[in-house]
XYZ file of C-alpha atoms in Angstrom:
426
model
C 63.004 29.242 -5.950
C 62.845 33.143 -6.096
C 66.279 35.012 -4.357
C 67.842 38.119 -4.169
C 71.429 36.514 -4.587
C 72.916 34.974 -7.362
C 70.562 36.657 -10.176
C 71.616 39.451 -12.862
C 69.258 41.617 -11.032
C 67.823 42.888 -7.970
C 65.964 39.278 -7.595
C 65.280 36.429 -9.970
C 64.684 32.686 -10.149
C 67.110 29.763 -9.094
C 67.169 26.110 -10.030
C 66.974 24.230 -6.702
C 68.005 21.073 -8.797
C 68.636 20.101 -12.340
C 65.589 21.032 -14.509
C 64.753 18.810 -17.603
C 63.521 20.721 -20.946
C 59.751 20.505 -21.177
C 59.535 20.408 -17.407
C 56.861 22.877 -16.150
C 58.216 25.080 -13.557
C 55.026 26.565 -12.095
C 51.487 27.166 -13.400
C 49.176 30.422 -12.623
C 45.449 30.068 -12.908
C 43.735 32.724 -15.078
C 41.767 34.104 -11.735
C 45.154 34.863 -10.079
C 45.873 37.534 -13.182
C 45.178 40.865 -13.083
C 44.100 42.842 -15.702
C 40.714 44.800 -16.717
C 38.901 42.130 -16.771
C 39.372 40.573 -13.395
C 39.573 43.993 -11.701
C 36.680 44.776 -8.714
C 36.212 47.691 -10.991
C 36.037 45.178 -14.220
C 32.109 46.187 -14.681
C 32.281 49.571 -15.030
C 35.773 49.467 -17.271
C 33.759 47.312 -19.591
C 30.490 49.544 -19.373
C 32.390 52.798 -19.970
C 35.157 51.209 -22.529
C 34.250 53.404 -25.360
C 35.310 56.282 -23.339
C 38.683 54.837 -22.482
C 40.047 54.294 -25.896
C 43.518 55.635 -26.394
C 46.692 55.304 -28.689
C 48.347 53.031 -25.873
C 45.013 50.797 -25.340
C 46.082 50.634 -21.695
C 43.884 53.006 -20.088
C 41.564 50.098 -18.432
C 44.545 48.045 -17.090
C 46.006 51.351 -15.615
C 42.641 52.487 -14.320
C 42.388 49.012 -12.543
C 45.966 49.503 -11.218
C 45.522 52.605 -9.761
C 42.595 51.520 -8.139
C 43.850 48.027 -7.022
C 47.268 49.611 -5.958
C 45.591 52.009 -3.427
C 42.884 49.732 -2.161
C 43.648 48.302 1.127
C 41.129 45.571 0.388
C 42.699 44.896 -3.039
C 42.715 41.043 -3.970
C 46.369 41.567 -5.297
C 47.794 43.383 -2.347
C 50.375 40.735 -1.432
C 51.362 41.208 -5.068
C 51.410 44.780 -5.436
C 52.901 45.591 -2.127
C 56.268 44.099 -3.633
C 56.653 47.444 -5.432
C 56.674 50.032 -2.356
C 55.936 53.315 -4.222
C 57.841 51.798 -7.497
C 61.302 52.799 -6.285
C 63.026 50.213 -7.969
C 61.752 51.116 -11.283
C 64.464 52.927 -12.974
C 63.746 53.664 -16.730
C 65.118 56.532 -18.560
C 61.871 58.450 -18.211
C 62.792 58.899 -14.412
C 66.088 60.391 -14.932
C 66.609 63.831 -15.524
C 66.315 65.202 -19.022
C 69.760 66.268 -18.741
C 71.021 63.132 -17.821
C 69.106 60.848 -20.576
C 70.584 63.576 -23.294
C 73.807 63.511 -22.319
C 74.191 59.873 -21.434
C 72.076 58.332 -24.141
C 72.638 60.952 -27.104
C 72.601 59.274 -30.453
C 70.979 56.072 -29.380
C 67.636 56.943 -30.104
C 66.071 56.551 -26.487
C 65.939 60.088 -25.771
C 63.463 60.900 -28.401
C 61.704 57.765 -27.463
C 61.502 58.961 -23.897
C 59.991 62.296 -24.673
C 57.231 60.694 -26.935
C 56.392 58.718 -24.135
C 56.044 61.256 -21.500
C 53.979 63.716 -23.990
C 51.626 60.581 -24.865
C 51.306 59.618 -20.798
C 50.260 63.298 -19.816
C 47.991 63.712 -23.010
C 46.242 60.417 -22.095
C 45.944 61.370 -18.270
C 44.864 64.599 -18.961
C 42.370 64.072 -21.640
C 41.127 60.491 -20.975
C 41.871 59.160 -17.181
C 41.241 62.561 -15.480
C 37.857 63.136 -16.959
C 36.717 59.714 -16.036
C 38.106 59.621 -12.329
C 36.296 62.845 -11.803
C 33.122 61.323 -13.084
C 33.635 58.199 -11.027
C 35.152 60.165 -7.762
C 33.839 57.305 -5.142
C 36.588 55.000 -6.685
C 38.933 57.300 -7.652
C 40.618 60.362 -6.248
C 42.791 62.670 -8.488
C 44.653 63.757 -5.444
C 46.051 59.941 -4.673
C 45.724 59.015 -8.350
C 48.194 61.632 -9.747
C 49.906 62.050 -13.040
C 53.022 60.938 -11.046
C 51.770 57.779 -9.916
C 50.244 57.058 -13.439
C 53.439 57.542 -15.082
C 55.110 54.698 -12.482
C 52.126 52.623 -13.483
C 53.287 52.800 -16.779
C 56.918 52.217 -16.231
C 55.574 49.296 -14.438
C 53.432 47.940 -17.052
C 56.138 48.442 -19.696
C 58.747 46.322 -17.507
C 56.548 43.488 -15.915
C 53.374 42.957 -17.944
C 52.830 40.218 -20.547
C 50.603 40.171 -23.918
C 48.942 37.043 -24.779
C 49.872 36.574 -28.562
C 46.727 36.653 -30.934
C 45.355 33.188 -31.770
C 46.244 32.355 -35.499
C 43.192 32.240 -37.655
C 42.880 29.667 -40.447
C 40.503 31.713 -43.089
C 42.150 34.454 -44.961
C 39.410 36.551 -45.538
C 40.219 38.858 -42.640
C 43.733 39.437 -43.363
C 43.107 42.686 -44.360
C 41.655 43.713 -41.246
C 44.908 43.365 -38.626
C 43.467 42.190 -35.052
C 44.506 44.957 -32.520
C 46.724 43.175 -30.016
C 45.403 41.534 -26.514
C 45.628 44.144 -23.796
C 48.401 43.788 -21.458
C 47.980 41.933 -18.269
C 50.022 41.648 -14.896
C 51.134 37.830 -14.171
C 52.269 37.233 -10.877
C 55.105 35.071 -10.395
C 56.101 34.850 -14.036
C 57.441 38.616 -13.676
C 59.858 37.552 -11.175
C 61.950 36.092 -13.980
C 64.744 38.063 -15.407
C 65.409 38.094 -19.206
C 68.349 37.300 -21.526
C 68.432 36.920 -25.451
C 69.720 33.126 -24.784
C 66.817 32.205 -22.460
C 65.936 28.962 -20.821
C 62.257 29.247 -19.885
C 59.083 30.797 -21.826
C 55.501 31.388 -20.856
C 53.017 29.267 -22.614
C 49.110 30.223 -22.547
C 46.464 27.621 -22.094
C 42.683 28.322 -21.720
C 42.987 27.528 -17.972
C 46.123 28.921 -16.855
C 49.443 30.040 -17.796
C 52.520 27.870 -17.573
C 56.528 28.562 -17.582
C 58.077 25.951 -19.116
C 61.776 24.887 -19.616
C 62.894 25.078 -22.865
C 66.237 24.240 -22.451
C 68.246 22.271 -19.295
C 69.230 24.012 -16.766
C 71.625 22.819 -14.163
C 71.083 23.126 -10.162
C 71.952 26.692 -9.165
C 71.693 28.660 -12.461
C 69.285 31.176 -12.907
C 65.821 30.822 -14.738
C 65.596 33.235 -17.662
C 62.436 34.391 -19.821
C 62.540 36.063 -22.546
C 60.962 39.391 -23.485
C 61.187 38.888 -27.181
C 63.958 40.249 -29.462
C 65.422 43.031 -27.882
C 68.201 45.204 -28.764
C 69.989 46.794 -25.666
C 68.378 50.404 -26.487
C 64.950 49.054 -26.398
C 65.660 46.945 -23.131
C 66.602 50.077 -21.331
C 63.972 52.072 -22.800
C 61.133 49.531 -21.823
C 62.668 47.620 -18.560
C 65.244 49.810 -17.440
C 68.261 47.600 -17.665
C 70.733 46.030 -20.484
C 72.447 42.997 -21.264
C 76.262 43.390 -20.741
C 78.275 43.533 -24.008
C 78.661 41.694 -26.045
C 76.127 38.698 -24.733
C 73.121 40.487 -25.890
C 72.509 38.677 -29.704
C 69.738 41.063 -30.674
C 71.567 44.396 -30.086
C 70.920 46.600 -33.111
C 71.936 50.207 -34.456
C 69.611 52.484 -36.324
C 70.582 54.372 -39.553
C 68.147 57.290 -39.839
C 66.710 57.371 -43.460
C 67.343 60.918 -43.727
C 71.102 60.429 -43.011
C 71.419 58.324 -46.031
C 69.978 61.187 -48.009
C 72.464 63.852 -46.572
C 74.840 61.649 -47.964
C 73.535 61.248 -51.231
C 73.110 64.722 -51.949
C 76.648 65.966 -50.804
C 78.575 67.007 -53.437
C 75.907 67.563 -56.028
C 76.897 70.236 -58.556
C 74.041 70.744 -60.705
C 70.597 71.733 -60.452
C 69.610 68.878 -62.725
C 71.054 66.424 -60.783
C 69.981 68.196 -57.375
C 66.273 67.702 -58.754
C 66.586 64.611 -59.897
C 67.976 63.240 -56.400
C 64.800 65.171 -54.682
C 62.527 63.296 -57.018
C 63.931 59.945 -56.415
C 64.237 60.460 -52.513
C 60.315 61.464 -52.461
C 59.658 58.015 -54.366
C 61.685 56.250 -51.275
C 59.775 58.003 -48.901
C 56.869 56.962 -50.353
C 57.736 53.098 -50.157
C 58.802 53.732 -46.425
C 56.989 54.543 -43.275
C 57.807 58.043 -41.476
C 60.879 58.567 -39.678
C 62.202 55.319 -41.227
C 65.417 54.103 -40.170
C 67.850 51.275 -41.740
C 68.015 48.853 -38.644
C 71.496 46.657 -38.357
C 72.155 43.928 -36.237
C 75.206 41.966 -35.601
C 74.890 39.589 -38.770
C 73.792 42.301 -41.063
C 70.883 44.550 -41.825
C 67.562 43.591 -40.741
C 65.620 45.961 -43.164
C 67.476 44.725 -46.176
C 64.326 45.147 -48.340
C 63.973 48.739 -47.769
C 67.765 49.347 -48.005
C 67.858 47.879 -51.187
C 65.068 49.768 -52.378
C 66.679 53.107 -51.341
C 69.875 52.315 -52.732
C 68.775 51.131 -55.997
C 66.297 54.245 -56.627
C 69.243 56.865 -55.300
C 71.802 55.407 -57.805
C 69.811 55.314 -60.919
C 70.581 57.302 -63.784
C 68.356 60.030 -65.201
C 66.933 57.420 -67.983
C 66.830 54.526 -65.750
C 64.555 56.645 -63.439
C 62.443 57.850 -65.887
C 61.612 54.247 -67.178
C 61.042 53.269 -63.430
C 58.832 55.653 -63.150
C 56.718 54.911 -66.614
C 56.868 50.979 -65.431
C 55.650 52.153 -62.220
C 58.451 50.401 -60.184
C 60.201 47.074 -61.199
C 59.342 43.723 -62.081
C 57.962 41.269 -59.528
C 60.566 38.866 -59.904
C 63.292 41.320 -60.245
C 65.162 40.147 -57.023
C 63.968 37.721 -54.345
C 63.996 38.106 -50.825
C 66.511 35.329 -50.011
C 69.312 36.863 -52.294
C 68.452 40.381 -50.984
C 69.060 39.283 -47.514
C 72.152 37.388 -48.307
C 73.637 40.785 -50.122
C 72.919 42.688 -46.995
C 74.635 40.233 -44.443
C 77.730 40.667 -43.163
C 79.268 38.274 -45.597
C 77.433 39.985 -48.603
C 78.316 43.643 -47.822
C 81.941 43.560 -48.998
C 80.583 42.224 -52.334
C 77.893 45.221 -53.152
C 78.458 47.599 -56.071
C 81.067 50.351 -55.086
C 78.061 53.143 -55.235
C 76.191 51.103 -52.724
C 79.232 50.593 -49.978
C 80.122 54.088 -50.514
C 76.524 55.388 -49.388
C 76.319 52.871 -46.495
C 79.977 53.803 -45.533
C 79.345 57.177 -45.300
C 75.995 56.907 -43.991
C 77.152 54.829 -41.281
C 79.715 57.294 -40.467
C 77.479 60.146 -40.493
C 75.352 58.267 -38.110
C 78.234 58.109 -35.517
C 78.404 61.515 -35.286
C 75.159 61.848 -33.740
C 76.708 60.308 -30.321
C 78.562 63.799 -30.142
C 82.023 62.072 -29.319
C 83.840 62.596 -32.300
C 84.216 58.907 -32.685
C 83.265 58.865 -36.670
C 87.101 59.977 -37.024
C 88.237 56.782 -35.425
C 89.004 53.350 -36.971
C 87.517 50.239 -35.695
C 90.793 49.602 -33.917
C 91.351 52.902 -31.865
C 90.430 52.772 -28.251
C 87.815 55.483 -28.129
C 86.535 56.951 -25.046
C 83.720 54.394 -24.672
C 86.172 51.520 -25.657
C 88.531 52.518 -22.908
C 85.830 52.691 -20.307
C 84.927 49.158 -21.497
C 88.111 47.606 -21.304
C 89.186 49.509 -17.622
C 87.622 47.332 -15.225
C 88.440 50.134 -12.228
C 87.011 52.780 -14.183
C 83.718 50.631 -15.248
C 83.245 49.731 -11.430
C 83.262 53.309 -10.854
C 80.143 54.386 -12.925
C 76.993 54.610 -11.627
C 74.183 51.856 -12.795
C 72.640 54.321 -14.904
C 76.272 55.363 -16.468
C 76.918 51.916 -16.822
C 73.562 50.706 -18.858
C 73.985 53.970 -21.287
C 77.503 52.899 -21.890
C 76.335 49.167 -22.855
C 73.850 50.910 -25.156
C 76.232 53.414 -27.017
C 78.981 50.932 -27.073
C 76.970 47.886 -28.911
C 75.469 50.261 -31.233
C 78.757 51.835 -31.978
C 80.556 48.490 -32.372
C 77.717 47.653 -35.023
C 78.475 50.878 -36.886
C 82.251 50.364 -37.011
C 81.600 46.759 -38.172
C 79.716 48.201 -40.908
C 82.173 50.850 -42.005
C 84.810 47.842 -42.088
C 82.579 45.885 -44.174
C 81.890 48.443 -46.837
C 85.238 50.133 -46.957
C 86.663 50.589 -50.713
C-alpha cells in the first residue's frame, strides 16, 4: 500500500504482509502509460516528429505533458493532479545559483545543472515555442511557459522510465547503436522510492509492465525500486534526493583528467621535458572523451583502462614514447582487462609503481582543493568541517533539506578521495 508515513521520502510503498521473491506486486497495462504514443495529441506529434528533434529526444513527451497537464479533460488528470504545480520537486536546478555554487562546489552538480538549464532554454525557444505557435489551438505560450516546461523536464528526470532496448541477435548493426527508447510516465511504478540495495524491479512485457519482488520483503518494510547504479551526486542532480552516508554502495568521486595533467607538469624544469609531456598529454586526450574524468567508487577505479593508459603514457621516457608512437600504440596482448581492473582496485592500488602512486595521490589531493574548504591539507582521520557535521546529530538536525543532501554528496566524495590518498601514499 502507498503511505505518507514510514517511508524514506514524502511517500512510498510499504508491505502489508510478508512478500516472497518473484511475487508480482502490481501490473500496469500499457494503455495506462503516458507518453507521446498514448497522449490525445499523439497523431500530431507523430506527423510532425521531424521538426521536434533535439539533443535530449524528450520534446514529444514534454509537449504531450504540457497538453495533458493543463487539459481539464485529460485521461491522466487523476495521475497528474498528484503533482500540484510540481512544488515537491527540489532538484538543484530549482535552487538559486548562489546556493548551488556554495553548497555543491566541487561535486560536479553545479556544472551539470548550468548545462541542463542552458539546454532546456535553447530547446524551448528553438523547438517547442515555434511548434506551439504553429498549433495555437492546442498549446498556448502564455500557459505553457518556459517555467512550466522546466518543471516538466525535472518531472521527467525524476519520475519517468525508459524501456530497455531489445537485445538484437545479429551482429550486422553493431556499428549503428540504436537510439535509446524515449522516456514514458508509468503511474504507480513512480510511487516507489530508490535505494541501491533494492527489493523490487520493473519488468517490461508486450502487454504490460510488472513490478516484481526480487528478494523477500518483511511485513511493514518499504518496497524499493532501483533507478540504476547512481552515485549520490547523480541522484541529487536527476532526482532531487540522496541516500544517507554510507548506505549508497554506488557512490563515486570524479577526478578531472586535467588535474592529472596539472600534477604531471609540476616541477618540470627543461623545455624538452615540457614538450615531451605536452605531446604525451595530447596522445592521452586523443584516447579519451572530451572533459574526461577518472571515476573512483568505493572499491577502486571504475575507469581503470583509461587511467592505466594515461599513467602509462605520461610516465614514459622520451625513448619509450618515441617507440610507442612508431608502433602506433602497444601490442594488443599487452595487458588484459582483468589484470588492469585488479591493479586499480583498493587491493591493487598500494602495489602500483611508486611514480604512478605519486601521480594518483597528488591528483586526488588537487581534486580535494575544488571543494574550497582547505580539506586537502587534512589527513584521513582529521575531523574537517563536513566530518564534524556528520558526527554531530544536533547540528545535522539543524540543517535544511538542501544543506543535508549537499553534505551527503560532498562527504561521500571526499571520503572516497581521502581513501584513495591513503591507498597511494608512499
